Coordinates of C-alpha atoms and ligand atoms in Angstrom, one line a residue:
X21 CA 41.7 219.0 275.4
X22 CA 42.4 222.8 275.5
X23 CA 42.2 223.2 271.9
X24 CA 38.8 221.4 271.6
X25 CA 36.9 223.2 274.9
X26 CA 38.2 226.7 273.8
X27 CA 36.7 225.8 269.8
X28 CA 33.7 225.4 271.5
X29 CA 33.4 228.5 273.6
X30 CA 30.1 230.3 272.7
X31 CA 30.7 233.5 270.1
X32 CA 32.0 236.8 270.8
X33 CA 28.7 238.0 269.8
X34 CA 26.6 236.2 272.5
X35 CA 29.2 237.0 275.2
X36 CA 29.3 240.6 274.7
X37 CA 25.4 240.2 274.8
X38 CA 25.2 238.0 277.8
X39 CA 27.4 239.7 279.4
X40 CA 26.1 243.2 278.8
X41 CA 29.4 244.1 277.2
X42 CA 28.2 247.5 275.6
X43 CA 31.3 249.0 274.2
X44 CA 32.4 252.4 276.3
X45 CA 34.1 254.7 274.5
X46 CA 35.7 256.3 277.8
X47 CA 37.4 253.0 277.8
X48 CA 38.6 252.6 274.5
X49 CA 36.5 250.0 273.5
X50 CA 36.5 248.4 269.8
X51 CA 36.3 244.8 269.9
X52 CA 37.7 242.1 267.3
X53 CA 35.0 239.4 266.8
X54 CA 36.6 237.6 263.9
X55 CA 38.6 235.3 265.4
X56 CA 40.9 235.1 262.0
X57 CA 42.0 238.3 262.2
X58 CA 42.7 237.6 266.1
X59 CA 45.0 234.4 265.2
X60 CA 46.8 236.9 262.9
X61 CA 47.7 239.3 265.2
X62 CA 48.6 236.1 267.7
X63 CA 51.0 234.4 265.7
X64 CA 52.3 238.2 264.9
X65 CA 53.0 238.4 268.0
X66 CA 54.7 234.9 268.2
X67 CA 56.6 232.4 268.5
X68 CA 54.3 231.9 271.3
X69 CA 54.5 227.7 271.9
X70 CA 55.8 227.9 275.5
X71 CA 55.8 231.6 275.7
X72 CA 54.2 233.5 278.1
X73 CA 52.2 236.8 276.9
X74 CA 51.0 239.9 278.7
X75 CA 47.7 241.1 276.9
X76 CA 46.1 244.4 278.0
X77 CA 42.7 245.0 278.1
X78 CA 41.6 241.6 277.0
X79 CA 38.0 243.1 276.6
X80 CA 35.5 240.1 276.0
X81 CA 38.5 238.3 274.8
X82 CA 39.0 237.3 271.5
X83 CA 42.3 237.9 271.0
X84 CA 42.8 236.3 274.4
X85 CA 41.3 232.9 272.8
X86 CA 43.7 233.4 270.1
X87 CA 47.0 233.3 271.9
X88 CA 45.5 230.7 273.9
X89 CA 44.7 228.9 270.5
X90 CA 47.9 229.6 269.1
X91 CA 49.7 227.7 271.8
X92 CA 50.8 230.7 274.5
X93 CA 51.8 228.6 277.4
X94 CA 50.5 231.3 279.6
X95 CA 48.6 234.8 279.4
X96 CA 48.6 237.3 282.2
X97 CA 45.6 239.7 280.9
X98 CA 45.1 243.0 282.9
X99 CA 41.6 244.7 282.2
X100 CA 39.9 247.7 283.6
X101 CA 36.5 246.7 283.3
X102 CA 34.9 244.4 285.9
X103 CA 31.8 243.8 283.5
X104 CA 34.5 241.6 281.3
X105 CA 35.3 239.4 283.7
X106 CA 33.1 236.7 283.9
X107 CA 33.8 236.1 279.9
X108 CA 37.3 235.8 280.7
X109 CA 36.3 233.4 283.7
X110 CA 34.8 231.3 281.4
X111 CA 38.2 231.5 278.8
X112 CA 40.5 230.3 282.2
X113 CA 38.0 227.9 282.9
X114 CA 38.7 226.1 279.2
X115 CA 42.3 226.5 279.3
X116 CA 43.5 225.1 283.0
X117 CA 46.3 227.1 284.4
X118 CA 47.0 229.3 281.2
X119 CA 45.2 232.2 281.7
X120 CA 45.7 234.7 284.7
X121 CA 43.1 237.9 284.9
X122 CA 44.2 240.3 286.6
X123 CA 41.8 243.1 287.5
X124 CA 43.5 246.8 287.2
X125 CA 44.5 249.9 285.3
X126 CA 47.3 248.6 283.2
X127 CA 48.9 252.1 283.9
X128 CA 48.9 251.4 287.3
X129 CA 50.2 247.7 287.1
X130 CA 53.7 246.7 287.3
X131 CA 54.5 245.0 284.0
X132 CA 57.7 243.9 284.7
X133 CA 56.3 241.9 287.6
X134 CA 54.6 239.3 285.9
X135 CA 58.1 238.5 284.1
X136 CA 59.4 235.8 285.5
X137 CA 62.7 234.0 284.2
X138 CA 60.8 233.4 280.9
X139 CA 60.9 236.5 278.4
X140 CA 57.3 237.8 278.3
X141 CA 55.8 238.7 275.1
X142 CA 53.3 241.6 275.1
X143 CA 50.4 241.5 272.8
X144 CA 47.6 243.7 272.9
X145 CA 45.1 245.5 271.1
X146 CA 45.5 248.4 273.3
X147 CA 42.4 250.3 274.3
X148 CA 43.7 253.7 272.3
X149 CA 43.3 256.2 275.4
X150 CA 46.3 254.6 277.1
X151 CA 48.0 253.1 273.9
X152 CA 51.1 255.9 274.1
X153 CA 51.6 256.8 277.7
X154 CA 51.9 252.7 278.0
X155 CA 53.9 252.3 274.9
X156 CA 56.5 255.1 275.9
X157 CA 56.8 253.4 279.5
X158 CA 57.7 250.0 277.7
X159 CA 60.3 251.8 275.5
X160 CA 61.8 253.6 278.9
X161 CA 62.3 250.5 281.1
X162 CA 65.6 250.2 282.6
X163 CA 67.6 248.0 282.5
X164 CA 67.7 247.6 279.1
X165 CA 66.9 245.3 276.7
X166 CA 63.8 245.3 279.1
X167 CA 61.6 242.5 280.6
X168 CA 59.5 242.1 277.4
X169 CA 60.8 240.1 274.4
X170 CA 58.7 241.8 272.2
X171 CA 55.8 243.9 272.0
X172 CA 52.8 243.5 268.9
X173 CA 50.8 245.9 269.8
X174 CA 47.4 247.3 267.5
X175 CA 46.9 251.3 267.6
X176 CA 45.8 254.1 265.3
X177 CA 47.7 254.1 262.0
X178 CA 48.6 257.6 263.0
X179 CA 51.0 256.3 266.2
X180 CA 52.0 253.7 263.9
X181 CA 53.4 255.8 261.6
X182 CA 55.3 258.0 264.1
X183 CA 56.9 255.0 265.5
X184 CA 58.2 254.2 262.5
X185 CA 58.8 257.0 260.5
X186 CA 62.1 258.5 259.2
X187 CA 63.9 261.8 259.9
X188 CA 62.8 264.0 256.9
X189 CA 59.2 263.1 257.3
X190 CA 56.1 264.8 259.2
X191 CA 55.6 262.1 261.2
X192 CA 59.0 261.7 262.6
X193 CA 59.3 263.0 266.2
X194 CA 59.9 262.0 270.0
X195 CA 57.8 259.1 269.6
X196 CA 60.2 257.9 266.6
X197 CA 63.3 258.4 268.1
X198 CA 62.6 257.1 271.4
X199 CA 61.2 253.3 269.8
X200 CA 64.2 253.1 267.0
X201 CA 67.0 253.5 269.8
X202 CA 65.6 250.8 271.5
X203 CA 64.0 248.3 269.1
X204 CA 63.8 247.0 265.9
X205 CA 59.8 248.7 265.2
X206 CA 58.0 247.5 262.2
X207 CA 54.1 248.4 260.8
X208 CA 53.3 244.7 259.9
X209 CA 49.8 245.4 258.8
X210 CA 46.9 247.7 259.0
X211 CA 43.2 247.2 260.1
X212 CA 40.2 249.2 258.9
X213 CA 37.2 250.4 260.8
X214 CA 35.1 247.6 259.8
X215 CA 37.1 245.0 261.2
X216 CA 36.1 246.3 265.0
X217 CA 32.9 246.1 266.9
X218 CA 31.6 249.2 266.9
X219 CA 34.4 250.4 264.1
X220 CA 36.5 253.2 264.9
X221 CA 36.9 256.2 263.3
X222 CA 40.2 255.7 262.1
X223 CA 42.5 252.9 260.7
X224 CA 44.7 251.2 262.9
X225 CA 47.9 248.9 262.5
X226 CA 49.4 246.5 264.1
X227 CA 53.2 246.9 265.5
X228 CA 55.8 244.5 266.5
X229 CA 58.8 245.8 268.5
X230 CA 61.8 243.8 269.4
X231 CA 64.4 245.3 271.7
X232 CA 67.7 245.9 270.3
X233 CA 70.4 244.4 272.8
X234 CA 73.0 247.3 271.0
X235 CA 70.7 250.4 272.0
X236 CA 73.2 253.0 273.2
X237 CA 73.4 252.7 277.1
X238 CA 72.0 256.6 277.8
X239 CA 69.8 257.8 280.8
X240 CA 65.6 257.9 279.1
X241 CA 65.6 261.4 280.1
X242 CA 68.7 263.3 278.7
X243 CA 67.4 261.9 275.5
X244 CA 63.5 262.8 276.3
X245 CA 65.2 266.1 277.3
X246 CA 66.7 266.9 273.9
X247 CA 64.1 265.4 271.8
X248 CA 61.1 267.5 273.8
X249 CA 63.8 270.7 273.4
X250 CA 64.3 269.9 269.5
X251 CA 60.6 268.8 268.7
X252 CA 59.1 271.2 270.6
X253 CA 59.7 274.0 268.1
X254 CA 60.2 271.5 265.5
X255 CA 60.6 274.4 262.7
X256 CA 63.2 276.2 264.8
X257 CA 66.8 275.7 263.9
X258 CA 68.8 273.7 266.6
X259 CA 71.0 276.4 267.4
X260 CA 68.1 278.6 268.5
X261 CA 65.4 275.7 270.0
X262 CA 68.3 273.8 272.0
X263 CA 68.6 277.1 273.6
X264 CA 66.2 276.1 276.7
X265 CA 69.5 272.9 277.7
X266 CA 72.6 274.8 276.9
X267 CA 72.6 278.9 277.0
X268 CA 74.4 278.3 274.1
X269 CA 73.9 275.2 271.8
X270 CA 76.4 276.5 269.0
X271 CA 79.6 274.6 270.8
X272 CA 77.8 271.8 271.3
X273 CA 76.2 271.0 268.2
X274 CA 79.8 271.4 267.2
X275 CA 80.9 268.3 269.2
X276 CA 77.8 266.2 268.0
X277 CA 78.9 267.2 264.1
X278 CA 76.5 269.2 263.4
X279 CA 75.4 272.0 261.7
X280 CA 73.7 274.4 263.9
X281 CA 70.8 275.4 260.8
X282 CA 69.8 271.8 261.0
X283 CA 66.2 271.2 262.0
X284 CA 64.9 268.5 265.1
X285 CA 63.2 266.5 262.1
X286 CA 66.2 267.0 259.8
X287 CA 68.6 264.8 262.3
X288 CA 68.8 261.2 262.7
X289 CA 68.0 259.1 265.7
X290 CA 72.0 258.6 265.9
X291 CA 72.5 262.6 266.1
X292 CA 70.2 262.9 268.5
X293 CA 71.7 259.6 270.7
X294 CA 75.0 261.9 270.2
X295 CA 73.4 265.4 272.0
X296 CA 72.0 263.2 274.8
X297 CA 75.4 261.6 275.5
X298 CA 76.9 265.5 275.7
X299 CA 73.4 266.5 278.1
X300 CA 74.0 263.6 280.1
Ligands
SAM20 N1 41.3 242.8 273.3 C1 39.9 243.1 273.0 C2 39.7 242.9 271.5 O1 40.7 242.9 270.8 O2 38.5 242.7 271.1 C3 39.5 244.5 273.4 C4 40.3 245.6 272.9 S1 39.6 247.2 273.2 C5 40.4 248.1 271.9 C6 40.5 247.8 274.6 C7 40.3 247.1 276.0 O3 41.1 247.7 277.0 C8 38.8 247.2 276.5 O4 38.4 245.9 276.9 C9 38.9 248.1 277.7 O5 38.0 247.9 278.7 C10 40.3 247.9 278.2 N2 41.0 249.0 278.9 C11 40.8 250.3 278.7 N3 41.5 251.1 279.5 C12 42.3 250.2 280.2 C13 43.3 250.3 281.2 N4 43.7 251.5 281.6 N5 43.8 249.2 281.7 C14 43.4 248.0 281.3 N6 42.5 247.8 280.4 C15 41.9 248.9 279.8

């Protein structure tokens, strides 16, 4: 039985010990032992019964266990460091067929290629260094809705909020507008420093995005473009910090509906959606 042989893997503790697993920080490494909390962000990231999962940087694997545990039919999990793989070996070994390791710089691997005709889910508590950069690449795929079904990812409370966050608000920037046009983003819960092996400095949260089928069909970049022009002097009024797409942004801010005082955190994700549709 699965269920039974993966119980009965040794603890997290001794593998990391065995195994030499001393946490790099150059690598992003903070490691959930308690394998509670790892069943919470696994059924988070759910319904995983006959789902297939993408999990980067499974780390000494806990959370890898979990979706395993929590009845992912298969999990792909991509991790940088080689000194990690012989826990995961011994993961595969207990669960027959449902765990692929795949060796690799998730920024250099191809997620859309373990997709197969199943949706994928990703879930992940991402190693923080390459939590955005991946994050924004999973928000640009193309086509869209994408080749991920959803996406519970763990990161600083900090990204968290921006993802979320609405117009009005410090936090709300590229980040923000970029996840709501494509997904349904919510912060389910947060995690404190304690919970990690060594802790963190800061508090992180967990994030599930689901891909909204009615995103407006609009080229990534003429919306990166605006969004980088309008946040990029964020205090600026749009009339003056558009000025680097259009020589003259007063016409066009017309068109959108909009006032040409307004400020990049003033507008919603729609207004911005509109200027993009004009750039494009
Ligand atoms: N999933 C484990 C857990 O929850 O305990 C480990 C999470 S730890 C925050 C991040 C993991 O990502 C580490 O195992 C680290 O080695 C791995 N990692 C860091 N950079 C990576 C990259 N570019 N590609 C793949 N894995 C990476």
């Amino acid at each position: 039985m699965t269920a039974d042989a993966l119980e009965a893997l040794p603890p997290l503790r001794d593998v990391i010990a065995r195994n030499g697993l001393s946490a790099r920080r150059a690598l992003g490494q903070n490691f959930l032992l308690d394998l509670n909390l790892t069943r919470r962000i696994a059924r988070a990231g759910g319904p995983l019964a006959g789902s297939h999962v993408l999990e980067i940087g499974p780390g000494p694997g806990g959370l890898t266990r979990a979706l395993l545990l929590e009845g992912a039919a298969h999990v792909t999990a991509v991790e940088r460091d080689a000194r990690a793989l012989p826990a995961l070996e011994e993961i595969a070994a207990s669960a027959p067929g449902r765990l692929t390791i795949v060796e690799g710089d998730a920024l250099e691997v191809d997620g859309a290629a373990f997709a197969g005709d199943k949706p994928l889910r990703i879930v992940a508590n991402l190693p923080y260094n390459v939590a955005t950069p991946l994050l924004t690449r999973w928000l640009s795929a193309e086509p869209w809705p994408p080749w991920w079904a959803s996406a519970t990812i763990m990161l600083q409370q900090e990204v968290a909020e921006r993802i979320v966050a609405a117009p009005g608000s410090k936090a709300y920037g590229r980040l923000s507008v970029l996840a709501q046009w494509r997904t349904h983003a919510a912060l389910l819960f947060k995690v404190p420093p304690r919970a990690f092996t060594p802790p963190p400095k800061v508090t992180s949260a967990v994030v599930r995005f689901e891909p909204r089928g009615d995103a407006a069909k609009l080229p990534v970049a003429a919306l990166e473009a605006v969004t980088a022009a309008a946040f990029g002097q964020r205090r600026k009024m749009l009339r003056s910090s558009l000025k680097s797409l259009w020589p003259d942004p007063e016409p066009v801010l017309a068109e959108a509906g909009l006032a040409p005082t307004l400020r990049a955190e003033q507008l919603p994700v729609e207004a911005f959606l509109r200027l993009a549709a004009i750039l494009k």
